[in-house]
Amino acid sequence: MKRALIIDDEPLARMVVKEYLLEFPQIEVLQECNDGFEGLKAIQQYQPDLVFLDVQMPKINGFEMLELVEHQPAVIFTTAFDEYAIKAFEAHAVDYLLKPFNKDRFNKAIEKYLAQSPGAASPKKTEEVLEASNSPAQHERIVVKTGTKVKIIPVQDVEYLAADDDYVSVYTAEGSYLKNKTMNFFEQTLDPRYFVRVHRSYIIAIQQITRIDPYEKDAHLAILKSGAKIPVSKTGYVKLKQVLGI
């Protein structure tokens, strides 16, 4: 028996998935969830084999929810939007169903899932899917997990980001938070008008800079409002001057 969750804020969409699943008695729906927070809690509780996941939902979207899941289940995306790198999802997730999908299309997705062994997406592939996704919300906020809680950080509250082993530390006035992403991801995602990668290990918010001081040979230090001193490489200094118009 395969255990599944349906995470979608539309009751009708959840009903359609449940109805189509009647033809597959080997898949049991454990719970229906209305949003990403509820979905995350259910995944942690049930450790499902399969998740039917909408992309656009209140509070946090499907991509952001998946980033917070430690042990990834197999995922079939169900969404009314086609701008989320469909080919990438079809290559790495189990499937990507574009609403409104018919029963034949749904059955093909389930058959693809059941043919998989052991039936769950690998962490590497799921991470590639997440890296490929670039939803509009990711330009506006960063979602992190602190213990059992989920925190949404508006990008305007970010002072700087620093590489931290396999993670990135996101610094705000309230403190720092670890995010399981790469510096390259944030460099590509954050608005370049407001954030600049000044060093291979640092990205800073332009509005936080109070001054730039010379430091050693071709390097500089960016002094932020918080008092933090961020190293600026030679290449990073060129980028800073371009953005600041100096």
Tab-separated table of C-alpha atoms in Angstrom:
chain	number	residue	atom	x	y	z
A	1	MET	CA	0.000	0.000	0.000
A	2	LYS	CA	1.348	3.423	-1.012
A	3	ARG	CA	0.496	6.324	1.283
A	4	ALA	CA	-0.334	9.694	-0.272
A	5	LEU	CA	-1.192	13.286	0.623
A	6	ILE	CA	-3.103	15.827	-1.454
A	7	ILE	CA	-1.909	19.413	-0.891
A	8	ASP	CA	-4.031	21.946	-2.758
A	9	ASP	CA	-6.010	24.999	-1.654
A	10	GLU	CA	-8.853	24.216	-4.089
A	11	PRO	CA	-11.440	21.748	-2.700
A	12	LEU	CA	-12.633	20.844	-6.207
A	13	ALA	CA	-9.081	19.996	-7.310
A	14	ARG	CA	-8.605	17.747	-4.274
A	15	MET	CA	-11.922	16.034	-5.008
A	16	VAL	CA	-10.871	15.316	-8.611
A	17	VAL	CA	-7.617	13.696	-7.482
A	18	LYS	CA	-9.451	11.542	-4.924
A	19	GLU	CA	-12.019	10.501	-7.502
A	20	TYR	CA	-9.362	9.529	-10.051
A	21	LEU	CA	-7.492	7.582	-7.365
A	22	LEU	CA	-10.466	5.248	-6.831
A	23	GLU	CA	-9.094	3.228	-9.733
A	24	PHE	CA	-5.859	2.671	-7.783
A	25	PRO	CA	-6.746	0.904	-4.501
A	26	GLN	CA	-3.047	0.415	-3.775
A	27	ILE	CA	-2.754	4.157	-3.066
A	28	GLU	CA	-4.290	5.381	0.197
A	29	VAL	CA	-4.926	9.095	0.778
A	30	LEU	CA	-3.948	9.847	4.375
A	31	GLN	CA	-4.918	13.523	4.460
A	32	GLU	CA	-5.987	16.507	2.377
A	33	CYS	CA	-4.195	19.793	3.105
A	34	ASN	CA	-5.309	23.339	2.270
A	35	ASP	CA	-1.919	25.074	2.228
A	36	GLY	CA	1.839	24.585	2.458
A	37	PHE	CA	2.027	24.893	6.250
A	38	GLU	CA	-0.581	22.190	6.727
A	39	GLY	CA	1.113	20.099	4.065
A	40	LEU	CA	4.529	20.368	5.700
A	41	LYS	CA	3.086	19.264	9.041
A	42	ALA	CA	1.328	16.301	7.414
A	43	ILE	CA	4.492	15.198	5.598
A	44	GLN	CA	6.441	15.281	8.843
A	45	GLN	CA	3.708	13.326	10.613
A	46	TYR	CA	2.928	10.645	8.030
A	47	GLN	CA	6.151	10.340	5.978
A	48	PRO	CA	4.061	9.640	2.818
A	49	ASP	CA	5.320	7.843	-0.270
A	50	LEU	CA	3.623	10.237	-2.676
A	51	VAL	CA	2.395	13.851	-2.608
A	52	PHE	CA	0.025	15.531	-5.060
A	53	LEU	CA	1.180	19.130	-4.800
A	54	ASP	CA	-0.225	22.403	-6.095
A	55	VAL	CA	2.226	25.218	-6.819
A	56	GLN	CA	0.315	28.423	-6.102
A	57	MET	CA	-1.116	28.322	-2.562
A	58	PRO	CA	-1.632	30.819	0.269
A	59	LYS	CA	1.083	31.457	2.874
A	60	ILE	CA	3.892	29.474	1.192
A	61	ASN	CA	3.863	27.919	-2.259
A	62	GLY	CA	4.576	24.328	-3.180
A	63	PHE	CA	8.248	24.939	-4.024
A	64	GLU	CA	8.913	26.684	-0.718
A	65	MET	CA	7.190	23.900	1.201
A	66	LEU	CA	9.337	21.235	-0.467
A	67	GLU	CA	12.499	23.109	0.477
A	68	LEU	CA	11.599	22.591	4.141
A	69	VAL	CA	11.016	18.843	3.878
A	70	GLU	CA	13.921	16.752	5.147
A	71	HIS	CA	12.948	13.396	3.599
A	72	GLN	CA	11.479	13.993	0.169
A	73	PRO	CA	8.506	11.897	-0.946
A	74	ALA	CA	7.749	11.372	-4.618
A	75	VAL	CA	5.899	14.396	-6.014
A	76	ILE	CA	3.286	14.822	-8.721
A	77	PHE	CA	2.735	18.537	-9.296
A	78	THR	CA	-0.836	19.641	-10.039
A	79	THR	CA	-1.180	23.260	-11.091
A	80	ALA	CA	-3.077	25.621	-13.355
A	81	PHE	CA	0.117	27.503	-14.249
A	82	ASP	CA	2.474	26.463	-17.027
A	83	GLU	CA	5.320	28.914	-16.384
A	84	TYR	CA	7.150	26.859	-13.777
A	85	ALA	CA	9.764	25.117	-15.885
A	86	ILE	CA	7.475	22.309	-16.985
A	87	LYS	CA	10.164	20.413	-18.839
A	88	ALA	CA	12.429	20.476	-15.786
A	89	PHE	CA	9.692	19.121	-13.560
A	90	GLU	CA	8.771	16.403	-16.003
A	91	ALA	CA	12.402	15.380	-16.135
A	92	HIS	CA	12.961	15.188	-12.379
A	93	ALA	CA	9.657	14.990	-10.508
A	94	VAL	CA	7.334	12.036	-11.094
A	95	ASP	CA	5.090	14.192	-13.287
A	96	TYR	CA	3.602	17.655	-13.807
A	97	LEU	CA	-0.152	17.768	-14.372
A	98	LEU	CA	-1.521	20.981	-15.838
A	99	LYS	CA	-5.069	21.737	-14.678
A	100	PRO	CA	-7.604	20.866	-15.861
A	101	PHE	CA	-6.177	17.402	-16.535
A	102	ASN	CA	-8.313	14.442	-17.611
A	103	LYS	CA	-8.401	10.930	-16.209
A	104	ASP	CA	-6.195	9.448	-18.914
A	105	ARG	CA	-3.450	11.984	-18.217
A	106	PHE	CA	-3.782	11.378	-14.478
A	107	ASN	CA	-3.575	7.606	-14.948
A	108	LYS	CA	-0.355	7.964	-16.922
A	109	ALA	CA	1.169	9.925	-14.046
A	110	ILE	CA	0.163	7.240	-11.529
A	111	GLU	CA	1.446	4.451	-13.758
A	112	LYS	CA	4.757	6.278	-14.066
A	113	TYR	CA	4.939	6.568	-10.271
A	114	LEU	CA	4.080	2.904	-9.670
A	115	ALA	CA	6.723	1.857	-12.193
A	116	GLN	CA	9.412	3.634	-10.210
A	117	SER	CA	11.586	1.725	-7.797
A	118	PRO	CA	11.635	2.172	-4.838
A	119	GLY	CA	8.921	4.744	-5.645
A	120	ALA	CA	10.381	7.949	-4.257
A	121	ALA	CA	12.246	10.817	-5.886
A	122	SER	CA	15.916	10.946	-4.991
A	123	PRO	CA	17.056	13.934	-2.888
A	124	LYS	CA	19.456	15.000	-5.633
A	125	LYS	CA	16.743	15.080	-8.290
A	126	THR	CA	14.295	16.890	-6.035
A	127	GLU	CA	16.913	19.519	-5.257
A	128	GLU	CA	17.520	19.961	-8.988
A	129	VAL	CA	13.787	20.548	-9.456
A	130	LEU	CA	13.816	23.167	-6.720
A	131	GLU	CA	16.888	24.873	-8.165
A	132	ALA	CA	15.174	24.942	-11.567
A	133	SER	CA	12.078	26.568	-10.106
A	134	ASN	CA	12.132	30.319	-9.957
A	135	SER	CA	8.689	31.339	-8.795
A	136	PRO	CA	7.872	35.046	-8.385
A	137	ALA	CA	7.526	34.639	-4.606
A	138	GLN	CA	11.202	33.702	-4.341
A	139	HIS	CA	12.118	37.232	-5.467
A	140	GLU	CA	10.154	38.681	-2.561
A	141	ARG	CA	10.818	36.415	0.408
A	142	ILE	CA	12.997	33.679	1.842
A	143	VAL	CA	11.326	30.833	3.716
A	144	VAL	CA	13.391	29.123	6.419
A	145	LYS	CA	12.767	26.479	9.041
A	146	THR	CA	13.776	27.190	12.656
A	147	GLY	CA	13.214	24.103	14.753
A	148	THR	CA	9.612	23.091	14.183
A	149	LYS	CA	8.578	26.576	13.037
A	150	VAL	CA	8.570	28.146	9.580
A	151	LYS	CA	9.687	31.765	9.202
A	152	ILE	CA	9.044	33.954	6.170
A	153	ILE	CA	11.696	36.652	5.711
A	154	PRO	CA	10.788	39.530	3.348
A	155	VAL	CA	13.827	40.279	1.175
A	156	GLN	CA	13.766	43.919	2.329
A	157	ASP	CA	14.665	42.659	5.820
A	158	VAL	CA	17.800	40.875	4.595
A	159	GLU	CA	21.079	42.639	5.413
A	160	TYR	CA	23.451	40.142	3.819
A	161	LEU	CA	23.960	36.457	3.045
A	162	ALA	CA	27.053	34.402	3.789
A	163	ALA	CA	28.158	30.960	2.601
A	164	ASP	CA	28.126	28.486	5.494
A	165	ASP	CA	29.409	25.039	4.446
A	166	ASP	CA	26.522	23.415	2.519
A	167	TYR	CA	24.121	26.163	3.596
A	168	VAL	CA	23.691	29.915	3.303
A	169	SER	CA	23.251	32.078	6.412
A	170	VAL	CA	20.627	34.794	5.933
A	171	TYR	CA	21.333	37.778	8.224
A	172	THR	CA	18.601	40.140	9.399
A	173	ALA	CA	18.189	42.581	12.275
A	174	GLU	CA	16.480	39.777	14.228
A	175	GLY	CA	19.317	37.289	13.753
A	176	SER	CA	20.657	34.798	11.251
A	177	TYR	CA	18.914	31.804	9.688
A	178	LEU	CA	20.285	28.833	7.765
A	179	LYS	CA	18.906	28.044	4.329
A	180	ASN	CA	19.716	24.872	2.389
A	181	LYS	CA	20.527	26.673	-0.858
A	182	THR	CA	23.632	27.801	-2.729
A	183	MET	CA	25.104	31.266	-3.136
A	184	ASN	CA	24.648	30.869	-6.890
A	185	PHE	CA	20.931	30.275	-6.363
A	186	PHE	CA	20.533	33.514	-4.406
A	187	GLU	CA	22.709	35.455	-6.855
A	188	GLN	CA	20.369	34.389	-9.663
A	189	THR	CA	17.156	34.827	-7.661
A	190	LEU	CA	17.568	38.090	-5.742
A	191	ASP	CA	16.957	41.358	-7.615
A	192	PRO	CA	20.383	42.588	-8.847
A	193	ARG	CA	19.257	46.187	-8.375
A	194	TYR	CA	19.178	45.659	-4.623
A	195	PHE	CA	21.586	42.782	-3.937
A	196	VAL	CA	25.169	42.347	-5.124
A	197	ARG	CA	27.515	39.410	-4.736
A	198	VAL	CA	30.635	41.209	-3.553
A	199	HIS	CA	32.633	38.092	-2.714
A	200	ARG	CA	32.341	34.389	-3.480
A	201	SER	CA	31.045	33.951	0.079
A	202	TYR	CA	28.942	37.119	0.491
A	203	ILE	CA	25.914	38.856	-1.011
A	204	ILE	CA	24.921	42.205	0.479
A	205	ALA	CA	21.842	44.417	0.332
A	206	ILE	CA	22.808	47.728	-1.287
A	207	GLN	CA	20.609	49.748	1.066
A	208	GLN	CA	22.540	48.422	4.065
A	209	ILE	CA	25.904	49.865	2.979
A	210	THR	CA	27.112	52.957	4.856
A	211	ARG	CA	30.602	53.135	3.366
A	212	ILE	CA	33.285	51.160	1.529
A	213	ASP	CA	36.815	51.183	2.963
A	214	PRO	CA	40.080	50.098	1.320
A	215	TYR	CA	41.454	46.869	2.755
A	216	GLU	CA	44.778	45.267	1.939
A	217	LYS	CA	45.871	45.049	-1.727
A	218	ASP	CA	42.941	45.043	-4.189
A	219	ALA	CA	40.284	44.282	-1.583
A	220	HIS	CA	37.775	46.470	0.241
A	221	LEU	CA	35.423	46.244	3.208
A	222	ALA	CA	31.752	47.141	2.995
A	223	ILE	CA	30.561	48.587	6.312
A	224	LEU	CA	26.856	47.953	6.880
A	225	LYS	CA	24.359	49.820	9.062
A	226	SER	CA	24.488	46.986	11.566
A	227	GLY	CA	28.251	47.440	11.920
A	228	ALA	CA	29.030	44.238	10.022
A	229	LYS	CA	32.200	44.355	7.933
A	230	ILE	CA	31.857	42.400	4.703
A	231	PRO	CA	34.898	41.607	2.537
A	232	VAL	CA	34.650	42.871	-1.040
A	233	SER	CA	36.804	41.201	-3.685
A	234	LYS	CA	38.304	42.982	-6.668
A	235	THR	CA	35.516	41.644	-8.934
A	236	GLY	CA	32.896	42.416	-6.299
A	237	TYR	CA	34.115	46.021	-6.057
A	238	VAL	CA	33.644	46.455	-9.802
A	239	LYS	CA	30.058	45.164	-9.473
A	240	LEU	CA	29.402	47.500	-6.540
A	241	LYS	CA	30.636	50.552	-8.434
A	242	GLN	CA	28.384	49.687	-11.381
A	243	VAL	CA	25.300	49.376	-9.177
A	244	LEU	CA	26.134	52.488	-7.146
A	245	GLY	CA	27.023	54.475	-10.256
A	246	ILE	CA	30.522	55.454	-9.085
